[in-house]
PDB file of C-alpha atoms and ligand atoms in Angstrom:
ATOM      1  CA  ASP A  21       0.000   0.000   0.000  1.00 27.00           C
ATOM      2  CA  TYR A  22       2.015   2.953  -1.256  1.00 28.00           C
ATOM      3  CA  SER A  23      -0.446   5.517   0.031  1.00 32.00           C
ATOM      4  CA  ARG A  24      -0.092   4.952   3.800  1.00 30.00           C
ATOM      5  CA  PRO A  25       0.334   8.313   5.540  1.00 32.00           C
ATOM      6  CA  HIS A  26       3.303   7.212   7.680  1.00 28.00           C
ATOM      7  CA  ASP A  27       5.115   4.852   5.488  1.00 29.00           C
ATOM      8  CA  VAL A  28       6.807   2.219   7.653  1.00 26.00           C
ATOM      9  CA  TYR A  29       8.736   0.771   4.778  1.00 27.00           C
ATOM     10  CA  THR A  30      11.955   2.081   3.368  1.00 29.00           C
ATOM     11  CA  ASN A  31      12.031  -0.344   0.529  1.00 30.00           C
ATOM     12  CA  LEU A  32      12.908   0.521  -3.017  1.00 34.00           C
ATOM     13  CA  THR A  33      10.143  -0.758  -5.175  1.00 38.00           C
ATOM     14  CA  SER A  34      10.896  -1.814  -8.698  1.00 39.00           C
ATOM     15  CA  LEU A  35       7.918  -1.668 -10.932  1.00 43.00           C
ATOM     16  CA  LEU A  36       8.101  -3.974 -13.827  1.00 44.00           C
ATOM     17  CA  LEU A  37       6.076  -3.123 -16.866  1.00 46.00           C
ATOM     18  CA  HIS A  38       6.600  -5.805 -19.438  1.00 46.00           C
ATOM     19  CA  HIS A  39       6.400  -4.364 -22.904  1.00 46.00           C
ATOM     20  CA  PRO A  40       7.607  -5.208 -26.370  1.00 47.00           C
ATOM     21  CA  GLY A  41      10.004  -2.525 -27.488  1.00 43.00           C
ATOM     22  CA  PRO A  42       9.481   0.940 -28.866  1.00 40.00           C
ATOM     23  CA  SER A  43       9.563   1.955 -32.496  1.00 40.00           C
ATOM     24  CA  GLY A  44       7.181   4.928 -32.743  1.00 41.00           C
ATOM     25  CA  PRO A  45       7.600   8.689 -33.126  1.00 44.00           C
ATOM     26  CA  GLU A  46       8.290  11.153 -30.326  1.00 45.00           C
ATOM     27  CA  GLN A  47       5.433  12.582 -28.324  1.00 48.00           C
ATOM     28  CA  GLN A  48       5.808  15.955 -26.659  1.00 51.00           C
ATOM     29  CA  LEU A  49       4.515  16.431 -23.147  1.00 52.00           C
ATOM     30  CA  ARG A  50       2.354  19.478 -23.129  1.00 52.00           C
ATOM     31  CA  ASP A  51       2.439  21.065 -19.686  1.00 48.00           C
ATOM     32  CA  CYS A  52       3.288  20.463 -16.060  1.00 53.00           C
ATOM     33  CA  THR A  53      -0.268  19.867 -14.813  1.00 61.00           C
ATOM     34  CA  LEU A  54      -0.223  16.232 -15.822  1.00 67.00           C
ATOM     35  CA  PRO A  55      -3.178  14.134 -14.729  1.00 77.00           C
ATOM     36  CA  SER A  56      -2.653  11.319 -12.244  1.00 82.00           C
ATOM     37  CA  PRO A  57      -5.972   9.450 -12.150  1.00 89.00           C
ATOM     38  CA  LEU A  58      -6.683   6.610  -9.739  1.00 92.00           C
ATOM     39  CA  LEU A  59      -5.050   3.280 -10.501  1.00 93.00           C
ATOM     40  CA  GLU A  60      -8.494   1.790 -11.056  1.00 93.00           C
ATOM     41  CA  GLU A  61      -9.261   4.383 -13.767  1.00 92.00           C
ATOM     42  CA  ILE A  62      -5.930   3.758 -15.457  1.00 92.00           C
ATOM     43  CA  LYS A  63      -6.699   0.051 -15.432  1.00 93.00           C
ATOM     44  CA  GLU A  64     -10.080   0.695 -17.054  1.00 91.00           C
ATOM     45  CA  LYS A  65      -8.474   2.770 -19.790  1.00 88.00           C
ATOM     46  CA  ASN A  66      -6.048  -0.035 -20.575  1.00 90.00           C
ATOM     47  CA  PRO A  67      -8.165  -3.173 -20.817  1.00 90.00           C
ATOM     48  CA  LEU A  68      -5.439  -5.094 -22.638  1.00 89.00           C
ATOM     49  CA  VAL A  69      -2.892  -4.652 -19.845  1.00 92.00           C
ATOM     50  CA  THR A  70      -2.914  -7.750 -17.633  1.00 92.00           C
ATOM     51  CA  LEU A  71      -1.892  -8.463 -14.021  1.00 92.00           C
ATOM     52  CA  GLY A  72       1.590  -7.223 -13.183  1.00 91.00           C
ATOM     53  CA  GLY A  73       1.504  -4.595 -15.941  1.00 91.00           C
ATOM     54  CA  HIS A  74       2.002  -7.003 -18.845  1.00 91.00           C
ATOM     55  CA  TYR A  75       1.017  -6.097 -22.383  1.00 90.00           C
ATOM     56  CA  ARG A  76       1.289  -7.919 -25.695  1.00 88.00           C
ATOM     57  CA  PRO A  77      -0.001  -6.462 -28.972  1.00 82.00           C
ATOM     58  CA  PRO A  78      -3.083  -8.456 -29.949  1.00 78.00           C
ATOM     59  CA  ASP A  79      -2.420  -8.440 -33.678  1.00 71.00           C
ATOM     60  CA  CYS A  80       1.280  -9.186 -34.240  1.00 72.00           C
ATOM     61  CA  GLU A  81       4.293 -11.045 -32.886  1.00 77.00           C
ATOM     62  CA  PRO A  82       6.443  -8.668 -30.805  1.00 78.00           C
ATOM     63  CA  ARG A  83      10.045  -8.264 -31.982  1.00 75.00           C
ATOM     64  CA  HIS A  84      11.257  -7.117 -28.557  1.00 77.00           C
ATOM     65  CA  HIS A  85      10.420  -8.181 -25.041  1.00 81.00           C
ATOM     66  CA  THR A  86      11.079  -5.312 -22.682  1.00 84.00           C
ATOM     67  CA  ALA A  87      10.831  -4.763 -18.935  1.00 84.00           C
ATOM     68  CA  ILE A  88      10.674  -1.205 -17.607  1.00 86.00           C
ATOM     69  CA  VAL A  89      12.277  -0.698 -14.188  1.00 87.00           C
ATOM     70  CA  VAL A  90      11.222   2.309 -12.137  1.00 86.00           C
ATOM     71  CA  PRO A  91      13.015   2.954  -8.804  1.00 87.00           C
ATOM     72  CA  TYR A  92      10.287   4.115  -6.451  1.00 87.00           C
ATOM     73  CA  ARG A  93       9.468   5.405  -2.966  1.00 87.00           C
ATOM     74  CA  ASN A  94       6.576   7.545  -1.678  1.00 86.00           C
ATOM     75  CA  ARG A  95       5.634   9.089  -5.008  1.00 88.00           C
ATOM     76  CA  GLN A  96       2.224   7.704  -5.756  1.00 89.00           C
ATOM     77  CA  THR A  97       1.029  10.771  -7.668  1.00 88.00           C
ATOM     78  CA  HIS A  98       4.044  10.532  -9.932  1.00 90.00           C
ATOM     79  CA  LEU A  99       3.583   6.815 -10.344  1.00 90.00           C
ATOM     80  CA  ARG A 100      -0.025   7.241 -11.383  1.00 92.00           C
ATOM     81  CA  ALA A 101       0.893  10.007 -13.840  1.00 88.00           C
ATOM     82  CA  LEU A 102       3.605   7.802 -15.314  1.00 89.00           C
ATOM     83  CA  LEU A 103       1.365   4.735 -15.623  1.00 91.00           C
ATOM     84  CA  TYR A 104      -1.429   6.833 -17.097  1.00 90.00           C
ATOM     85  CA  HIS A 105       0.904   8.186 -19.735  1.00 84.00           C
ATOM     86  CA  LEU A 106       3.186   5.215 -20.335  1.00 88.00           C
ATOM     87  CA  HIS A 107       0.744   2.383 -20.987  1.00 88.00           C
ATOM     88  CA  PRO A 108      -1.110   4.101 -23.879  1.00 83.00           C
ATOM     89  CA  PHE A 109       2.218   5.505 -25.109  1.00 81.00           C
ATOM     90  CA  LEU A 110       3.755   2.034 -25.343  1.00 83.00           C
ATOM     91  CA  GLN A 111       0.646   0.649 -27.001  1.00 81.00           C
ATOM     92  CA  ARG A 112       0.704   3.440 -29.583  1.00 74.00           C
ATOM     93  CA  GLN A 113       4.257   2.526 -30.476  1.00 71.00           C
ATOM     94  CA  GLN A 114       3.028  -0.848 -31.620  1.00 64.00           C
ATOM     95  CA  SER A 115       0.238   0.556 -33.732  1.00 61.00           C
ATOM     96  CA  GLY A 116       0.316   1.855 -37.223  1.00 61.00           C
ATOM     97  CA  ASN A 117       2.554  -0.409 -39.253  1.00 68.00           C
ATOM     98  CA  SER A 118      -0.182  -1.939 -41.336  1.00 79.00           C
ATOM     99  CA  THR A 119      -1.647  -0.461 -44.500  1.00 90.00           C
ATOM    100  CA  PHE A 120      -3.714   2.698 -44.033  1.00 92.00           C
ATOM    101  CA  ASN A 121      -7.458   2.401 -44.440  1.00 95.00           C
ATOM    102  CA  ARG A 122      -9.051   5.854 -44.493  1.00 96.00           C
ATOM    103  CA  ALA A 123     -12.685   4.793 -44.892  1.00 97.00           C
ATOM    104  CA  LYS A 124     -12.557   2.170 -42.135  1.00 97.00           C
ATOM    105  CA  LEU A 125     -10.925   4.672 -39.770  1.00 96.00           C
ATOM    106  CA  LEU A 126     -13.716   7.103 -40.631  1.00 96.00           C
ATOM    107  CA  ASN A 127     -16.265   4.402 -39.741  1.00 97.00           C
ATOM    108  CA  VAL A 128     -14.549   3.846 -36.398  1.00 96.00           C
ATOM    109  CA  GLY A 129     -14.385   7.578 -35.718  1.00 96.00           C
ATOM    110  CA  VAL A 130     -18.074   8.108 -36.482  1.00 96.00           C
ATOM    111  CA  ARG A 131     -19.133   5.168 -34.322  1.00 97.00           C
ATOM    112  CA  GLU A 132     -16.968   6.240 -31.381  1.00 95.00           C
ATOM    113  CA  ALA A 133     -18.038   9.896 -31.707  1.00 95.00           C
ATOM    114  CA  LEU A 134     -21.691   8.874 -31.640  1.00 95.00           C
ATOM    115  CA  LYS A 135     -21.092   6.872 -28.455  1.00 95.00           C
ATOM    116  CA  GLU A 136     -20.025  10.116 -26.809  1.00 92.00           C
ATOM    117  CA  GLU A 137     -22.800  12.464 -27.915  1.00 93.00           C
ATOM    118  CA  ASP A 138     -25.857  12.724 -30.089  1.00 94.00           C
ATOM    119  CA  TRP A 139     -24.152  14.786 -32.820  1.00 95.00           C
ATOM    120  CA  SER A 140     -26.457  16.269 -35.429  1.00 94.00           C
ATOM    121  CA  CYS A 141     -23.609  16.455 -37.965  1.00 95.00           C
ATOM    122  CA  VAL A 142     -20.322  14.561 -38.416  1.00 95.00           C
ATOM    123  CA  PHE A 143     -17.465  15.836 -40.556  1.00 95.00           C
ATOM    124  CA  LEU A 144     -15.040  13.547 -42.369  1.00 95.00           C
ATOM    125  CA  HIS A 145     -11.941  15.685 -42.616  1.00 95.00           C
ATOM    126  CA  ASP A 146      -8.535  15.001 -44.149  1.00 94.00           C
ATOM    127  CA  VAL A 147      -5.648  16.077 -41.944  1.00 92.00           C
ATOM    128  CA  ASP A 148      -3.893  18.027 -44.706  1.00 93.00           C
ATOM    129  CA  LEU A 149      -6.717  20.350 -45.782  1.00 95.00           C
ATOM    130  CA  LEU A 150      -7.151  23.882 -44.456  1.00 94.00           C
ATOM    131  CA  PRO A 151     -10.423  25.716 -45.209  1.00 95.00           C
ATOM    132  CA  GLU A 152      -9.756  29.160 -46.669  1.00 95.00           C
ATOM    133  CA  ASN A 153     -13.192  30.778 -46.811  1.00 94.00           C
ATOM    134  CA  ASP A 154     -15.118  31.635 -43.631  1.00 94.00           C
ATOM    135  CA  HIS A 155     -18.411  31.351 -45.501  1.00 94.00           C
ATOM    136  CA  ASN A 156     -17.891  27.613 -45.935  1.00 94.00           C
ATOM    137  CA  THR A 157     -20.076  26.753 -42.943  1.00 93.00           C
ATOM    138  CA  TYR A 158     -19.295  23.503 -41.192  1.00 95.00           C
ATOM    139  CA  THR A 159     -22.878  22.283 -40.889  1.00 93.00           C
ATOM    140  CA  CYS A 160     -24.785  19.402 -42.452  1.00 95.00           C
ATOM    141  CA  HIS A 161     -27.525  19.566 -45.041  1.00 94.00           C
ATOM    142  CA  PRO A 162     -30.598  18.037 -43.403  1.00 94.00           C
ATOM    143  CA  GLN A 163     -31.294  15.567 -46.216  1.00 90.00           C
ATOM    144  CA  TYR A 164     -28.162  14.850 -48.188  1.00 92.00           C
ATOM    145  CA  PRO A 165     -24.456  14.245 -47.597  1.00 94.00           C
ATOM    146  CA  THR A 166     -22.360  17.355 -48.242  1.00 95.00           C
ATOM    147  CA  HIS A 167     -19.028  17.580 -50.029  1.00 95.00           C
ATOM    148  CA  LEU A 168     -17.219  20.729 -48.943  1.00 96.00           C
ATOM    149  CA  SER A 169     -13.730  20.591 -50.464  1.00 97.00           C
ATOM    150  CA  VAL A 170     -14.921  21.401 -53.965  1.00 97.00           C
ATOM    151  CA  ALA A 171     -12.105  23.821 -54.794  1.00 97.00           C
ATOM    152  CA  MET A 172      -8.661  22.723 -53.609  1.00 97.00           C
ATOM    153  CA  ASP A 173      -5.512  24.588 -54.596  1.00 97.00           C
ATOM    154  CA  LYS A 174      -4.017  21.231 -55.634  1.00 96.00           C
ATOM    155  CA  PHE A 175      -6.714  20.953 -58.314  1.00 97.00           C
ATOM    156  CA  ARG A 176      -6.506  24.661 -59.262  1.00 97.00           C
ATOM    157  CA  TYR A 177      -9.605  25.455 -57.262  1.00 97.00           C
ATOM    158  CA  ARG A 178     -11.893  23.209 -59.287  1.00 96.00           C
ATOM    159  CA  LEU A 179     -13.401  19.774 -58.886  1.00 96.00           C
ATOM    160  CA  PRO A 180     -10.910  17.296 -60.365  1.00 96.00           C
ATOM    161  CA  TYR A 181     -13.880  15.309 -61.731  1.00 94.00           C
ATOM    162  CA  SER A 182     -17.604  15.642 -61.322  1.00 89.00           C
ATOM    163  CA  GLN A 183     -18.130  12.746 -58.869  1.00 88.00           C
ATOM    164  CA  TYR A 184     -15.182  13.703 -56.634  1.00 93.00           C
ATOM    165  CA  PHE A 185     -16.046  13.307 -52.939  1.00 94.00           C
ATOM    166  CA  GLY A 186     -12.591  13.284 -51.289  1.00 96.00           C
ATOM    167  CA  GLY A 187     -11.080  15.682 -48.763  1.00 96.00           C
ATOM    168  CA  VAL A 188     -13.785  17.125 -46.535  1.00 96.00           C
ATOM    169  CA  SER A 189     -17.382  15.940 -46.385  1.00 95.00           C
ATOM    170  CA  ALA A 190     -20.200  15.800 -43.859  1.00 95.00           C
ATOM    171  CA  VAL A 191     -23.143  13.572 -42.997  1.00 94.00           C
ATOM    172  CA  THR A 192     -25.876  13.504 -40.397  1.00 95.00           C
ATOM    173  CA  PRO A 193     -26.099  10.252 -38.405  1.00 95.00           C
ATOM    174  CA  GLU A 194     -29.287   9.450 -40.355  1.00 94.00           C
ATOM    175  CA  GLN A 195     -27.531   9.875 -43.714  1.00 93.00           C
ATOM    176  CA  TYR A 196     -24.624   7.801 -42.434  1.00 94.00           C
ATOM    177  CA  LEU A 197     -26.964   4.951 -41.449  1.00 93.00           C
ATOM    178  CA  LYS A 198     -28.836   5.170 -44.712  1.00 91.00           C
ATOM    179  CA  MET A 199     -25.679   4.677 -46.772  1.00 93.00           C
ATOM    180  CA  ASN A 200     -24.453   1.915 -44.421  1.00 93.00           C
ATOM    181  CA  GLY A 201     -21.443   4.044 -43.479  1.00 94.00           C
ATOM    182  CA  PHE A 202     -18.296   3.695 -45.542  1.00 95.00           C
ATOM    183  CA  PRO A 203     -16.526   0.713 -47.100  1.00 95.00           C
ATOM    184  CA  ASN A 204     -14.092  -1.238 -44.887  1.00 98.00           C
ATOM    185  CA  GLN A 205     -12.211  -2.959 -47.699  1.00 97.00           C
ATOM    186  CA  TYR A 206     -10.132  -0.179 -49.262  1.00 97.00           C
ATOM    187  CA  TRP A 207      -6.601  -0.753 -47.952  1.00 96.00           C
ATOM    188  CA  GLY A 208      -4.117   1.852 -49.197  1.00 95.00           C
ATOM    189  CA  TRP A 209      -4.643   4.960 -51.310  1.00 96.00           C
ATOM    190  CA  GLY A 210      -7.571   5.681 -53.593  1.00 97.00           C
ATOM    191  CA  GLY A 211     -11.111   4.805 -54.510  1.00 97.00           C
ATOM    192  CA  GLU A 212     -12.716   4.823 -51.044  1.00 96.00           C
ATOM    193  CA  ASP A 213     -14.061   8.351 -51.568  1.00 95.00           C
ATOM    194  CA  ASP A 214     -15.531   7.329 -54.934  1.00 93.00           C
ATOM    195  CA  ASP A 215     -17.217   4.389 -53.196  1.00 93.00           C
ATOM    196  CA  ILE A 216     -18.636   6.702 -50.528  1.00 93.00           C
ATOM    197  CA  ALA A 217     -19.890   9.035 -53.265  1.00 91.00           C
ATOM    198  CA  ALA A 218     -21.552   6.128 -55.065  1.00 90.00           C
ATOM    199  CA  ARG A 219     -23.279   5.072 -51.831  1.00 90.00           C
ATOM    200  CA  SER A 220     -24.716   8.484 -51.254  1.00 83.00           C
ATOM    201  CA  GLN A 221     -25.853   9.471 -54.715  1.00 73.00           C
ATOM    202  CA  SER A 222     -28.948   9.106 -56.775  1.00 39.00           C
ATOM    203  CA  HIS A 223     -28.772   9.283 -60.554  1.00 36.00           C
ATOM    204  CA  LEU A 224     -29.061  13.047 -60.891  1.00 35.00           C
ATOM    205  CA  SER A 225     -26.336  14.570 -63.008  1.00 34.00           C
ATOM    206  CA  LEU A 226     -23.921  16.965 -61.418  1.00 36.00           C
ATOM    207  CA  VAL A 227     -25.020  19.932 -63.520  1.00 34.00           C
ATOM    208  CA  ILE A 228     -28.468  19.701 -62.022  1.00 32.00           C
ATOM    209  CA  ILE A 229     -27.032  19.267 -58.565  1.00 31.00           C
ATOM    210  CA  LEU A 230     -24.837  22.342 -58.865  1.00 30.00           C
ATOM    211  CA  ILE A 231     -27.644  24.605 -60.025  1.00 30.00           C
ATOM    212  CA  PHE A 232     -29.879  23.231 -57.326  1.00 31.00           C
ATOM    213  CA  THR A 233     -27.106  23.600 -54.791  1.00 32.00           C
ATOM    214  CA  ALA A 234     -26.416  27.206 -55.594  1.00 32.00           C
ATOM    215  CA  SER A 235     -30.058  28.150 -55.227  1.00 31.00           C
ATOM    216  CA  VAL A 236     -31.130  26.227 -52.133  1.00 33.00           C
ATOM    217  CA  TYR A 237     -27.937  25.968 -50.136  1.00 36.00           C
ATOM    218  CA  PRO A 238     -26.872  29.435 -49.094  1.00 37.00           C
ATOM    219  CA  SER A 239     -23.434  29.236 -47.600  1.00 38.00           C
ATOM    220  CA  CYS A 240     -24.108  31.448 -44.648  1.00 35.00           C
ATOM    221  CA  LEU A 241     -27.090  30.002 -42.803  1.00 40.00           C
ATOM    222  CA  PRO A 242     -26.816  30.175 -39.038  1.00 37.00           C
ATOM    223  CA  PRO A 243     -26.301  26.596 -37.826  1.00 37.00           C
ATOM    224  CA  HIS A 244     -29.661  26.245 -36.106  1.00 29.00           C
ATOM    225  CA  SER A 245     -31.736  27.189 -39.097  1.00 29.00           C
ATOM    226  CA  HIS A 246     -31.298  23.668 -40.548  1.00 31.00           C
ATOM    227  CA  ARG A 247     -34.249  21.451 -39.874  1.00 27.00           C
ATOM    228  CA  ARG A 248     -33.411  17.825 -39.140  1.00 28.00           C
ATOM    229  CA  ASP A 249     -35.843  16.175 -41.542  1.00 24.00           C
ATOM    230  CA  GLN A 250     -35.971  12.436 -41.994  1.00 24.00           C
ATOM    231  CA  VAL A 251     -33.883  11.297 -44.947  1.00 25.00           C
ATOM    232  CA  ARG A 252     -36.012  10.242 -47.903  1.00 27.00           C
ATOM    233  CA  LEU A 253     -36.178   6.518 -48.497  1.00 27.00           C
ATOM    234  CA  SER A 254     -35.028   6.908 -52.103  1.00 30.00           C
ATOM    235  CA  GLY A 255     -31.345   7.483 -53.001  1.00 73.00           C
ATOM    236  CA  MET A 256     -29.543  10.551 -51.761  1.00 88.00           C
ATOM    237  CA  LYS A 257     -27.452  12.987 -53.706  1.00 86.00           C
ATOM    238  CA  ILE A 258     -24.447  15.136 -52.903  1.00 90.00           C
ATOM    239  CA  MET A 259     -24.782  18.747 -51.814  1.00 93.00           C
ATOM    240  CA  ARG A 260     -21.968  21.196 -52.418  1.00 94.00           C
ATOM    241  CA  PRO A 261     -21.188  24.814 -51.603  1.00 96.00           C
ATOM    242  CA  PRO A 262     -20.421  27.045 -54.609  1.00 96.00           C
ATOM    243  CA  LEU A 263     -16.914  26.714 -56.070  1.00 96.00           C
ATOM    244  CA  ALA A 264     -16.078  30.243 -54.930  1.00 96.00           C
ATOM    245  CA  ILE A 265     -16.749  29.234 -51.307  1.00 96.00           C
ATOM    246  CA  GLY A 266     -15.388  25.694 -50.973  1.00 96.00           C
ATOM    247  CA  HIS A 267     -11.728  26.747 -51.129  1.00 96.00           C
ATOM    248  CA  TYR A 268      -9.058  24.636 -49.401  1.00 96.00           C
ATOM    249  CA  LYS A 269      -5.311  24.740 -49.195  1.00 95.00           C
ATOM    250  CA  MET A 270      -3.630  21.373 -49.166  1.00 94.00           C
ATOM    251  CA  ILE A 271      -0.520  21.037 -47.018  1.00 91.00           C
ATOM    252  CA  LYS A 272       2.089  19.685 -49.414  1.00 86.00           C
ATOM    253  CA  HIS A 273       3.290  16.166 -48.731  1.00 82.00           C
ATOM    254  CA  LYS A 274       4.698  13.116 -50.426  1.00 80.00           C
ATOM    255  CA  GLY A 275       2.838   9.809 -50.547  1.00 77.00           C
ATOM    256  CA  ASP A 276       3.180   8.127 -47.164  1.00 80.00           C
ATOM    257  CA  GLN A 277       4.634   4.764 -46.390  1.00 82.00           C
ATOM    258  CA  GLY A 278       1.916   2.226 -45.707  1.00 86.00           C
ATOM    259  CA  ASN A 279      -0.562   4.109 -47.889  1.00 90.00           C
ATOM    260  CA  GLU A 280       0.553   3.043 -51.334  1.00 92.00           C
ATOM    261  CA  GLN A 281      -1.948   3.082 -54.205  1.00 95.00           C
ATOM    262  CA  ASN A 282      -4.371   0.227 -53.840  1.00 96.00           C
ATOM    263  CA  PRO A 283      -4.299  -1.865 -57.023  1.00 97.00           C
ATOM    264  CA  ARG A 284      -7.607  -3.506 -56.049  1.00 97.00           C
ATOM    265  CA  ARG A 285      -9.533  -0.233 -55.999  1.00 97.00           C
ATOM    266  CA  PHE A 286     -10.740  -0.544 -59.595  1.00 97.00           C
ATOM    267  CA  ASP A 287     -12.278  -3.989 -58.946  1.00 97.00           C
ATOM    268  CA  LEU A 288     -13.702  -2.916 -55.602  1.00 97.00           C
ATOM    269  CA  LEU A 289     -15.346   0.111 -57.172  1.00 93.00           C
ATOM    270  CA  LYS A 290     -17.024  -2.008 -59.828  1.00 93.00           C
ATOM    271  CA  ARG A 291     -18.715  -3.933 -57.038  1.00 92.00           C
ATOM    272  CA  THR A 292     -19.913  -1.028 -54.870  1.00 91.00           C
ATOM    273  CA  ARG A 293     -23.432  -1.403 -56.173  1.00 86.00           C
ATOM    274  CA  LEU A 294     -23.450  -5.055 -55.050  1.00 87.00           C
ATOM    275  CA  ASN A 295     -21.446  -4.653 -51.860  1.00 90.00           C
ATOM    276  CA  TRP A 296     -22.546  -1.468 -50.163  1.00 91.00           C
ATOM    277  CA  ARG A 297     -25.364  -3.068 -48.202  1.00 90.00           C
ATOM    278  CA  SER A 298     -23.095  -5.741 -46.687  1.00 93.00           C
ATOM    279  CA  ASP A 299     -19.779  -3.849 -46.385  1.00 95.00           C
ATOM    280  CA  GLY A 300     -19.916  -0.826 -44.145  1.00 95.00           C
ATOM    281  CA  LEU A 301     -21.192   0.198 -40.774  1.00 95.00           C
ATOM    282  CA  ASN A 302     -23.003  -3.129 -40.335  1.00 96.00           C
ATOM    283  CA  SER A 303     -19.847  -5.215 -40.909  1.00 97.00           C
ATOM    284  CA  LEU A 304     -17.411  -2.980 -39.009  1.00 98.00           C
ATOM    285  CA  THR A 305     -15.129  -4.729 -36.499  1.00 97.00           C
ATOM    286  CA  TYR A 306     -12.228  -3.218 -34.571  1.00 94.00           C
ATOM    287  CA  LYS A 307     -10.630  -3.149 -31.163  1.00 89.00           C
ATOM    288  CA  LEU A 308     -10.236   0.124 -29.300  1.00 90.00           C
ATOM    289  CA  LEU A 309      -6.705   0.162 -27.824  1.00 84.00           C
ATOM    290  CA  SER A 310      -6.721   3.541 -26.159  1.00 83.00           C
ATOM    291  CA  LYS A 311      -8.739   6.706 -26.008  1.00 86.00           C
ATOM    292  CA  GLU A 312      -7.060   9.833 -24.762  1.00 82.00           C
ATOM    293  CA  LEU A 313      -8.562  13.244 -24.235  1.00 85.00           C
ATOM    294  CA  GLU A 314      -5.812  15.585 -25.348  1.00 83.00           C
ATOM    295  CA  PRO A 315      -6.171  19.339 -24.776  1.00 83.00           C
ATOM    296  CA  LEU A 316      -7.229  19.990 -28.393  1.00 89.00           C
ATOM    297  CA  TYR A 317      -8.485  16.640 -29.676  1.00 90.00           C
ATOM    298  CA  THR A 318      -9.397  13.105 -28.715  1.00 90.00           C
ATOM    299  CA  ASN A 319      -6.893  10.487 -29.805  1.00 86.00           C
ATOM    300  CA  LEU A 320      -8.271   7.021 -30.474  1.00 90.00           C
ATOM    301  CA  THR A 321      -5.854   4.204 -31.182  1.00 86.00           C
ATOM    302  CA  VAL A 322      -7.564   1.225 -32.758  1.00 89.00           C
ATOM    303  CA  ASN A 323      -6.705  -2.130 -34.180  1.00 88.00           C
ATOM    304  CA  ILE A 324      -8.595  -2.343 -37.471  1.00 92.00           C
ATOM    305  CA  GLY A 325      -6.809  -5.477 -38.715  1.00 90.00           C
ATOM    306  CA  ASP A 326      -4.813  -5.618 -41.927  1.00 88.00           C
ATOM    307  CA  ASP A 327      -5.210  -6.033 -45.648  1.00 88.00           C
ATOM    308  CA  PRO A 328      -6.244  -9.710 -45.993  1.00 85.00           C
TER     309      PRO A 328
HETATM  310  C1  LIG B  28      -9.052   9.534 -57.951  1.00 86.91           C
HETATM  311  C2  LIG B  28      -9.089   8.517 -56.824  1.00 86.91           C
HETATM  312  C3  LIG B  28      -9.642   9.153 -55.581  1.00 86.91           C
HETATM  313  C4  LIG B  28      -8.827  10.414 -55.235  1.00 86.91           C
HETATM  314  C5  LIG B  28      -8.837  11.343 -56.449  1.00 86.91           C
HETATM  315  C6  LIG B  28      -8.087  12.638 -56.237  1.00 86.91           C
HETATM  316  C7  LIG B  28      -9.377   6.214 -57.661  1.00 86.91           C
HETATM  317  C8  LIG B  28     -10.331   5.164 -58.178  1.00 86.91           C
HETATM  318  C9  LIG B  28     -10.017   4.899 -59.599  1.00 86.91           C
HETATM  319  C10 LIG B  28     -11.090   4.120 -60.314  1.00 86.91           C
HETATM  320  N1  LIG B  28      -9.921   7.376 -57.249  1.00 86.91           N
HETATM  321  O1  LIG B  28      -8.508   8.979 -59.087  1.00 86.91           O
HETATM  322  O2  LIG B  28      -9.596   8.235 -54.514  1.00 86.91           O
HETATM  323  O3  LIG B  28      -9.361  11.065 -54.121  1.00 86.91           O
HETATM  324  O4  LIG B  28      -8.302  10.660 -57.549  1.00 86.91           O
HETATM  325  O5  LIG B  28      -6.747  12.435 -55.936  1.00 86.91           O
HETATM  326  O6  LIG B  28      -8.177   5.985 -57.662  1.00 86.91           O
END
């Protein structure tokens, strides 16, 4: 019992945390008011850590087998802060080597976000896109999915092609359910946004949609003026702000490792019409490894499996 007021022991306690070894990027500690929750809470946040502080990644064979030794006496607050930080930190270092899967991660994010609160609108936002026009309101259309990044600098402030749905888009939970979420099978770069677009669209041509959009979707409505109508049972279509409003700057980057072009995307896309009812929100499986409330965002680390 480390918390006794008059500690009768003068022992040096070695805490052994058995972990496979590190390989991840650096994480900066933000400030000096670090949380030190109760041991019970830390345990709850780390369901995969077993008795004695052991952890093994559930989805791969560890390459290292590491014990962490912490000389200790009378510092329970520090110990709790360290355990609170270290367990998720070590688990994160084992995540992220498999192929990227944007659409499946979006599914996970939407499901986890909806566990937290009854959001009326959920945005699906690439990390490298910065909105440039304040009139591009981040709200949902009550009936149809919205595509907001219609004019990116990378594509000379135009749509690269009429069905493009990548970058930044938004759905209400009802729209998300109606389209059975997003596909889980697109491992690597490309095609998943086209699949999502195909799920959400009816057969209206884009020209009609754009004219319609410009007239009924003013860019500057106050958020609460949207009514939350039921989605029609027929197919949906894509709503877009005018090209002059949906401006985004893309932060320049090279293709990332683990997100190479997916050669299967052409075949997968041909089958969207057949597959969308069975591949999506209703077939989503994953394991939540950690969930951390950071000062400016919530960081979820999940095991979503790997390209079969
Ligand atoms: C398209 C990609 C999209 C990507 C845009 C813009 C495919 C499927 C080919 C049938 N689609 O070509 O995923 O967002 O380019 O870069 O690769």
